[in-house]
């Protein structure tokens, strides 16, 4: 990769302190939580208001019934229906005191005439103005022709469980409660109580305000505690480390005091790495200063940078699992070329591999290379897409790039559950797809890291079948020159891949050696870096026709299925089917495979015995003796599995069982 031009225009960007960013995010989260709290509070307040009003109005009805029974009130008695007695009841302070003490708006008693019209007997209110209104609209023995509601009809039918409903009428928004007045089980009158919803809602709203105020106080206290914690434990060490880096870049002197570390984290890892790199580079810089020859000084700096590069990026690395393998190698040049790679597994099981190339040479380029690799790894460890990780890395490099370096990178994230690879390109060479056909992938070129602050990147996905994979490489492979200045070229690389067995370890080592041999002795001017990834073919084992082979099956189940309940299902079904094969099929060979998925497990048995389809087997048509020869076991397998599939392929039985934990 060539040198970046030094006259590249630097873009001035708004500098926003990290503490301010965290504060803004915290405030946004707070306001979102506050909005959700207000919505939930409103819903809770309304529900609580209805419950409180219902309880109050029903309580008023029960007290009114007790008072009426204390007066031996019987609507069947002509005296109890006389205007003189009813006026006495309406003037009775016990009912008004009940309204006031129970915070009721109205308390009333009525009966029905022969036409199902209401005949008002008692109507009292807690407030004098309300009493005046109800005296005018419902005096004793007045008749209301308004039809009965469904709730009133239920109460008159004898439902004394306490009927409540909300009604907005000429008396306001009230919660109405109805209780039948019974004598000897006969409903003779109806007692009603209205409770004002507005008053109860006001009381509950006051309680809500107190809760919100308490929440705000706790938020302010927690916010300041968080800011203090971040300033002391996070931002303080980072600021000191940043100042030390700037001082070291300016003067090549280490001016960072080692703090006492109580717990290892990313900040402590950066501090340790910086101290190691800074001390090592400081020793080499001091050696360089003692030299007077410019060429010797340049060679020493290149050696330092090369040592840093080789210390941070190992010559070879691989990750292997049962369903994938990835191998990476870097063959450094005589001079520092700036290549780097990274291969690691995330906590969620995804496999990440990255390849890149840094512009320039020397110590600063090596530091920029390591900074790029570390920042990119930290971002990729988060649960974000590759394009977002590249965007965040680009933004970080633009803030700490005094030498105006830039880098290419190609990021891949492999999800073993879906067999899908998500990738994003930042100006790097297109990879090779190695599958049924071997060809260069058509990928978006992307933008190099460290150039533009508005750079955007794209994600794409690739689903790999068993035995398929990709090959990533740097331009040190395709641009390698032989003694006659002819490049190795993309066509030669593709030709070599087509003639090779796709084994990641073998591919990266063979191609790396071939490129160096093509260049000839002592002519390596650029690093040769490769990463090969392959989705491994599904494993299977051959089983003997012996019951002792169940131990082999059990070993696979114990290895690949962590859930105890699911493990017991799989093992029970496998044992039943294997016993059926060796007991009744006459098979000479049996193969077993197990494939865990995100939501379940697939188990496959393949045998060369006589054809038998368990999916179509109907135990209800069999005698007990026939069920005893394997049929009962098949019924048990059906109960344990989510699905079973059977195929007869090339004279062999292929039985696939699918299990899930929630069956």
Short mmCIF file of C-alpha atoms in Angstrom, two decimals, residues 177-525:
data_model
loop_
_atom_site.label_atom_id
_atom_site.label_comp_id
_atom_site.label_asym_id
_atom_site.label_seq_id
_atom_site.Cartn_x
_atom_site.Cartn_y
_atom_site.Cartn_z
CA UNK A 177 -72.85 1.49 43.21
CA UNK A 178 -76.16 -0.40 43.60
CA UNK A 179 -77.27 -2.80 46.34
CA UNK A 180 -80.79 -4.26 46.57
CA UNK A 181 -82.70 -3.65 49.82
CA UNK A 182 -84.13 -7.04 50.75
CA UNK A 183 -86.53 -8.26 53.40
CA UNK A 184 -86.94 -12.02 53.73
CA UNK A 185 -85.01 -12.47 50.47
CA UNK A 186 -87.37 -10.20 48.50
CA UNK A 187 -85.97 -7.12 46.72
CA UNK A 188 -88.19 -4.21 47.82
CA UNK A 189 -86.05 -1.16 46.99
CA UNK A 190 -82.70 -0.18 45.51
CA UNK A 191 -79.99 1.69 47.41
CA UNK A 192 -77.51 3.66 45.31
CA UNK A 193 -74.41 5.71 46.06
CA UNK A 194 -72.49 7.99 43.69
CA UNK A 195 -68.83 8.77 44.29
CA UNK A 196 -67.18 11.68 42.43
CA UNK A 197 -64.37 10.42 40.18
CA UNK A 198 -62.76 13.88 39.97
CA UNK A 199 -62.13 14.09 43.71
CA UNK A 200 -60.62 10.62 43.94
CA UNK A 201 -58.46 11.24 40.88
CA UNK A 202 -57.17 14.45 42.48
CA UNK A 203 -56.13 12.58 45.62
CA UNK A 204 -54.39 9.88 43.62
CA UNK A 205 -52.74 12.52 41.40
CA UNK A 206 -51.27 14.11 44.51
CA UNK A 207 -49.76 10.76 45.50
CA UNK A 208 -48.35 10.41 41.98
CA UNK A 209 -46.73 13.86 42.21
CA UNK A 210 -45.04 12.82 45.45
CA UNK A 211 -43.68 9.70 43.74
CA UNK A 212 -42.40 11.69 40.76
CA UNK A 213 -40.70 14.22 43.05
CA UNK A 214 -39.04 11.37 44.94
CA UNK A 215 -37.95 9.83 41.62
CA UNK A 216 -36.41 13.15 40.52
CA UNK A 217 -34.51 13.50 43.78
CA UNK A 218 -33.13 9.96 43.51
CA UNK A 219 -32.26 10.59 39.86
CA UNK A 220 -30.28 13.75 40.66
CA UNK A 221 -28.38 11.97 43.44
CA UNK A 222 -27.63 8.91 41.27
CA UNK A 223 -26.65 11.14 38.33
CA UNK A 224 -24.05 13.02 40.36
CA UNK A 225 -22.75 9.79 41.89
CA UNK A 226 -22.43 8.32 38.40
CA UNK A 227 -20.57 11.39 37.14
CA UNK A 228 -18.18 11.23 40.10
CA UNK A 229 -17.59 7.52 39.55
CA UNK A 230 -16.97 8.00 35.81
CA UNK A 231 -14.62 10.92 36.40
CA UNK A 232 -12.55 9.08 39.02
CA UNK A 233 -12.54 5.48 37.75
CA UNK A 234 -12.91 5.82 33.98
CA UNK A 235 -12.31 9.28 32.57
CA UNK A 236 -9.44 10.10 34.90
CA UNK A 237 -7.27 7.12 33.88
CA UNK A 238 -8.19 7.58 30.20
CA UNK A 239 -7.31 11.29 30.28
CA UNK A 240 -4.02 10.57 32.03
CA UNK A 241 -3.23 7.87 29.47
CA UNK A 242 -4.15 10.18 26.58
CA UNK A 243 -1.95 12.97 27.96
CA UNK A 244 0.87 10.48 28.39
CA UNK A 245 0.49 9.31 24.79
CA UNK A 246 0.58 12.87 23.47
CA UNK A 247 3.62 13.63 25.60
CA UNK A 248 5.33 10.46 24.40
CA UNK A 249 4.57 11.26 20.75
CA UNK A 250 5.88 14.81 21.16
CA UNK A 251 8.98 14.10 23.27
CA UNK A 252 9.44 10.32 23.27
CA UNK A 253 9.28 10.43 27.06
CA UNK A 254 7.02 8.35 29.27
CA UNK A 255 5.11 10.66 31.59
CA UNK A 256 2.28 8.50 32.97
CA UNK A 257 2.20 7.41 36.59
CA UNK A 258 1.05 3.86 37.13
CA UNK A 259 -2.14 3.88 39.16
CA UNK A 260 -3.11 1.22 41.65
CA UNK A 261 -5.37 -1.21 39.79
CA UNK A 262 -8.05 -2.92 41.90
CA UNK A 263 -9.82 -4.69 39.03
CA UNK A 264 -8.72 -5.51 35.48
CA UNK A 265 -10.73 -3.91 32.68
CA UNK A 266 -10.23 -2.46 29.19
CA UNK A 267 -8.65 0.72 30.62
CA UNK A 268 -6.11 -1.25 32.64
CA UNK A 269 -5.32 -3.38 29.56
CA UNK A 270 -4.65 -0.21 27.55
CA UNK A 271 -2.44 1.14 30.30
CA UNK A 272 -0.43 -2.06 30.51
CA UNK A 273 -0.03 -2.28 26.74
CA UNK A 274 0.96 1.38 26.52
CA UNK A 275 3.56 1.06 29.26
CA UNK A 276 5.02 -2.04 27.60
CA UNK A 277 5.09 -0.40 24.17
CA UNK A 278 6.27 2.95 25.48
CA UNK A 279 9.10 1.47 27.55
CA UNK A 280 10.21 -0.70 24.64
CA UNK A 281 10.03 2.11 22.14
CA UNK A 282 11.74 4.48 24.56
CA UNK A 283 14.72 2.12 24.80
CA UNK A 284 14.98 1.91 21.04
CA UNK A 285 14.59 5.67 20.60
CA UNK A 286 17.42 6.21 23.06
CA UNK A 287 19.56 3.82 20.99
CA UNK A 288 18.65 5.70 17.83
CA UNK A 289 19.66 9.05 19.34
CA UNK A 290 23.13 7.70 20.00
CA UNK A 291 23.60 7.02 16.31
CA UNK A 292 24.71 9.80 13.96
CA UNK A 293 24.22 8.19 10.59
CA UNK A 294 20.77 8.90 9.10
CA UNK A 295 20.56 5.48 7.47
CA UNK A 296 21.41 3.66 10.68
CA UNK A 297 18.81 5.73 12.54
CA UNK A 298 16.14 4.88 9.94
CA UNK A 299 17.00 1.16 10.08
CA UNK A 300 16.74 1.12 13.85
CA UNK A 301 13.32 2.77 13.77
CA UNK A 302 12.14 0.23 11.23
CA UNK A 303 13.37 -2.61 13.42
CA UNK A 304 11.51 -1.16 16.40
CA UNK A 305 8.31 -0.86 14.41
CA UNK A 306 8.72 -4.36 13.04
CA UNK A 307 9.21 -5.72 16.52
CA UNK A 308 6.08 -3.93 17.71
CA UNK A 309 4.15 -5.29 14.77
CA UNK A 310 5.33 -8.86 15.28
CA UNK A 311 4.68 -8.59 19.03
CA UNK A 312 1.07 -7.51 18.52
CA UNK A 313 0.24 -9.72 15.51
CA UNK A 314 1.46 -13.35 15.85
CA UNK A 315 2.90 -15.10 12.78
CA UNK A 316 0.15 -17.72 12.89
CA UNK A 317 -3.18 -18.18 14.66
CA UNK A 318 -6.12 -20.51 14.29
CA UNK A 319 -9.51 -21.22 15.83
CA UNK A 320 -11.19 -24.57 15.39
CA UNK A 321 -14.54 -25.98 16.42
CA UNK A 322 -16.60 -28.93 15.33
CA UNK A 323 -18.36 -26.94 12.60
CA UNK A 324 -15.72 -24.42 11.46
CA UNK A 325 -12.01 -23.74 11.18
CA UNK A 326 -10.19 -20.46 10.62
CA UNK A 327 -6.42 -20.00 10.14
CA UNK A 328 -4.46 -16.77 9.77
CA UNK A 329 -0.81 -16.07 9.02
CA UNK A 330 1.39 -13.02 8.52
CA UNK A 331 4.78 -13.35 6.84
CA UNK A 332 6.48 -9.97 7.49
CA UNK A 333 8.66 -8.22 4.91
CA UNK A 334 12.21 -6.88 5.33
CA UNK A 335 10.61 -3.50 5.96
CA UNK A 336 7.49 -2.86 7.97
CA UNK A 337 4.53 -3.12 5.66
CA UNK A 338 1.75 -2.42 8.16
CA UNK A 339 -0.38 -5.55 7.69
CA UNK A 340 -2.45 -6.81 10.60
CA UNK A 341 -5.11 -9.40 11.34
CA UNK A 342 -7.25 -10.48 14.27
CA UNK A 343 -9.18 -13.67 14.98
CA UNK A 344 -11.30 -14.09 18.12
CA UNK A 345 -14.56 -15.49 19.44
CA UNK A 346 -17.21 -13.28 21.05
CA UNK A 347 -19.03 -14.13 24.26
CA UNK A 348 -22.20 -14.96 22.28
CA UNK A 349 -20.32 -17.62 20.25
CA UNK A 350 -19.87 -15.59 17.07
CA UNK A 351 -16.44 -15.81 15.41
CA UNK A 352 -14.83 -12.59 14.19
CA UNK A 353 -11.87 -12.30 11.85
CA UNK A 354 -10.37 -9.12 10.47
CA UNK A 355 -7.61 -8.37 7.98
CA UNK A 356 -6.13 -4.94 7.26
CA UNK A 357 -3.26 -2.88 5.89
CA UNK A 358 -1.81 0.39 7.24
CA UNK A 359 -0.27 3.12 5.08
CA UNK A 360 3.32 4.17 5.78
CA UNK A 361 6.23 2.63 7.62
CA UNK A 362 8.04 3.16 10.89
CA UNK A 363 7.21 3.38 14.55
CA UNK A 364 4.27 5.75 14.13
CA UNK A 365 2.75 3.46 11.52
CA UNK A 366 3.21 0.49 13.85
CA UNK A 367 1.52 2.38 16.69
CA UNK A 368 -1.28 3.40 14.34
CA UNK A 369 -1.61 -0.22 13.26
CA UNK A 370 -1.94 -1.45 16.84
CA UNK A 371 -4.34 1.36 17.73
CA UNK A 372 -6.50 0.47 14.70
CA UNK A 373 -6.47 -3.23 15.56
CA UNK A 374 -7.32 -2.63 19.23
CA UNK A 375 -10.10 -0.11 18.56
CA UNK A 376 -11.63 -2.35 15.92
CA UNK A 377 -11.53 -5.38 18.25
CA UNK A 378 -13.18 -3.43 21.10
CA UNK A 379 -15.98 -2.27 18.82
CA UNK A 380 -16.51 -5.72 17.33
CA UNK A 381 -16.83 -7.22 20.82
CA UNK A 382 -20.03 -5.19 21.16
CA UNK A 383 -23.35 -6.48 19.85
CA UNK A 384 -23.29 -4.24 16.76
CA UNK A 385 -23.05 -4.92 13.00
CA UNK A 386 -19.61 -4.80 11.28
CA UNK A 387 -20.49 -1.62 9.40
CA UNK A 388 -21.20 0.19 12.68
CA UNK A 389 -17.91 -1.10 14.17
CA UNK A 390 -16.03 0.26 11.13
CA UNK A 391 -17.84 3.58 11.41
CA UNK A 392 -16.97 3.91 15.12
CA UNK A 393 -13.34 2.92 14.42
CA UNK A 394 -13.09 5.49 11.63
CA UNK A 395 -14.40 8.21 13.96
CA UNK A 396 -11.93 7.23 16.69
CA UNK A 397 -8.95 7.20 14.28
CA UNK A 398 -9.80 10.65 12.97
CA UNK A 399 -9.52 12.02 16.51
CA UNK A 400 -6.08 10.45 17.19
CA UNK A 401 -4.20 10.54 13.86
CA UNK A 402 -1.49 13.25 13.94
CA UNK A 403 0.53 11.59 11.14
CA UNK A 404 -2.51 11.33 8.80
CA UNK A 405 -2.21 7.57 8.35
CA UNK A 406 -5.05 5.55 6.91
CA UNK A 407 -5.93 1.86 6.78
CA UNK A 408 -7.93 -0.70 4.85
CA UNK A 409 -9.88 -3.43 6.63
CA UNK A 410 -12.22 -6.31 5.85
CA UNK A 411 -14.40 -7.55 8.73
CA UNK A 412 -16.27 -10.87 8.89
CA UNK A 413 -18.60 -12.14 11.65
CA UNK A 414 -19.59 -15.83 11.50
CA UNK A 415 -22.80 -17.05 13.16
CA UNK A 416 -22.54 -20.83 13.56
CA UNK A 417 -26.25 -21.13 14.43
CA UNK A 418 -27.46 -19.75 11.10
CA UNK A 419 -24.33 -20.64 9.07
CA UNK A 420 -24.32 -17.01 7.95
CA UNK A 421 -21.37 -14.67 7.57
CA UNK A 422 -21.90 -10.91 7.85
CA UNK A 423 -19.11 -8.85 6.34
CA UNK A 424 -18.19 -5.23 5.62
CA UNK A 425 -15.36 -3.72 3.59
CA UNK A 426 -13.30 -0.59 4.23
CA UNK A 427 -11.30 -0.25 1.02
CA UNK A 428 -9.68 -3.71 1.16
CA UNK A 429 -9.09 -6.32 -1.55
CA UNK A 430 -12.15 -8.43 -2.44
CA UNK A 431 -11.96 -11.92 -0.89
CA UNK A 432 -12.08 -15.25 -2.65
CA UNK A 433 -15.19 -17.42 -2.29
CA UNK A 434 -14.21 -21.09 -2.06
CA UNK A 435 -17.12 -23.46 -2.57
CA UNK A 436 -18.66 -25.29 -5.46
CA UNK A 437 -17.00 -22.61 -7.59
CA UNK A 438 -13.92 -20.63 -6.69
CA UNK A 439 -14.17 -16.96 -7.63
CA UNK A 440 -13.63 -13.44 -6.37
CA UNK A 441 -16.57 -12.02 -4.47
CA UNK A 442 -18.35 -8.93 -5.76
CA UNK A 443 -18.23 -6.74 -2.65
CA UNK A 444 -18.67 -3.03 -2.00
CA UNK A 445 -15.27 -1.30 -2.10
CA UNK A 446 -16.01 0.87 0.94
CA UNK A 447 -13.89 3.78 2.22
CA UNK A 448 -10.48 3.49 3.89
CA UNK A 449 -10.36 4.17 7.63
CA UNK A 450 -8.95 7.49 8.81
CA UNK A 451 -9.73 9.55 5.71
CA UNK A 452 -13.21 11.05 5.95
CA UNK A 453 -15.39 11.80 8.97
CA UNK A 454 -18.61 11.22 6.99
CA UNK A 455 -17.57 7.80 5.70
CA UNK A 456 -20.32 5.18 5.61
CA UNK A 457 -19.95 1.41 5.27
CA UNK A 458 -22.25 -1.38 4.10
CA UNK A 459 -23.02 -4.82 5.52
CA UNK A 460 -23.68 -7.88 3.41
CA UNK A 461 -24.33 -11.53 4.26
CA UNK A 462 -23.16 -14.86 2.89
CA UNK A 463 -24.57 -18.29 3.73
CA UNK A 464 -22.01 -21.09 3.51
CA UNK A 465 -22.71 -24.76 2.92
CA UNK A 466 -20.59 -27.48 4.46
CA UNK A 467 -17.04 -27.39 3.10
CA UNK A 468 -17.37 -23.82 1.79
CA UNK A 469 -15.47 -20.75 2.98
CA UNK A 470 -13.59 -17.61 2.00
CA UNK A 471 -9.97 -16.46 1.73
CA UNK A 472 -8.88 -12.96 2.79
CA UNK A 473 -5.51 -11.55 1.77
CA UNK A 474 -3.56 -8.27 1.62
CA UNK A 475 -2.04 -6.62 -1.43
CA UNK A 476 1.32 -8.08 -0.40
CA UNK A 477 0.07 -11.29 -2.04
CA UNK A 478 -1.21 -10.05 -5.40
CA UNK A 479 1.36 -7.22 -5.77
CA UNK A 480 4.43 -9.30 -4.95
CA UNK A 481 7.09 -8.90 -7.71
CA UNK A 482 9.45 -11.47 -9.12
CA UNK A 483 13.03 -10.51 -10.17
CA UNK A 484 11.64 -9.34 -13.53
CA UNK A 485 9.14 -6.99 -11.82
CA UNK A 486 6.11 -9.06 -12.81
CA UNK A 487 3.34 -9.13 -10.19
CA UNK A 488 2.03 -12.34 -8.66
CA UNK A 489 -1.49 -11.20 -9.65
CA UNK A 490 -5.07 -12.16 -8.84
CA UNK A 491 -5.28 -14.73 -11.65
CA UNK A 492 -2.30 -16.66 -10.29
CA UNK A 493 -3.80 -16.63 -6.79
CA UNK A 494 -7.12 -17.94 -8.12
CA UNK A 495 -5.34 -20.62 -10.13
CA UNK A 496 -3.47 -21.88 -7.05
CA UNK A 497 -6.66 -22.01 -4.99
CA UNK A 498 -8.46 -24.07 -7.63
CA UNK A 499 -5.79 -26.77 -7.47
CA UNK A 500 -5.73 -27.03 -3.64
CA UNK A 501 -7.79 -28.92 -1.10
CA UNK A 502 -9.68 -26.43 1.04
CA UNK A 503 -8.00 -26.87 4.43
CA UNK A 504 -7.53 -23.40 6.03
CA UNK A 505 -4.20 -24.21 7.70
CA UNK A 506 -2.76 -25.73 4.54
CA UNK A 507 -4.01 -22.92 2.27
CA UNK A 508 -2.57 -19.96 4.22
CA UNK A 509 0.80 -21.60 4.77
CA UNK A 510 1.14 -22.84 1.19
CA UNK A 511 0.19 -19.55 -0.45
CA UNK A 512 2.43 -17.56 1.90
CA UNK A 513 5.39 -19.80 1.03
CA UNK A 514 4.60 -19.67 -2.71
CA UNK A 515 4.51 -15.86 -2.72
CA UNK A 516 7.89 -15.59 -0.96
CA UNK A 517 9.36 -18.13 -3.37
CA UNK A 518 7.95 -16.14 -6.29
CA UNK A 519 9.68 -12.97 -5.06
CA UNK A 520 13.03 -14.65 -4.67
CA UNK A 521 15.59 -14.39 -1.87
CA UNK A 522 15.82 -11.04 -0.09
CA UNK A 523 13.19 -9.25 -2.20
CA UNK A 524 10.24 -9.10 0.25
CA UNK A 525 9.14 -5.47 0.47
#
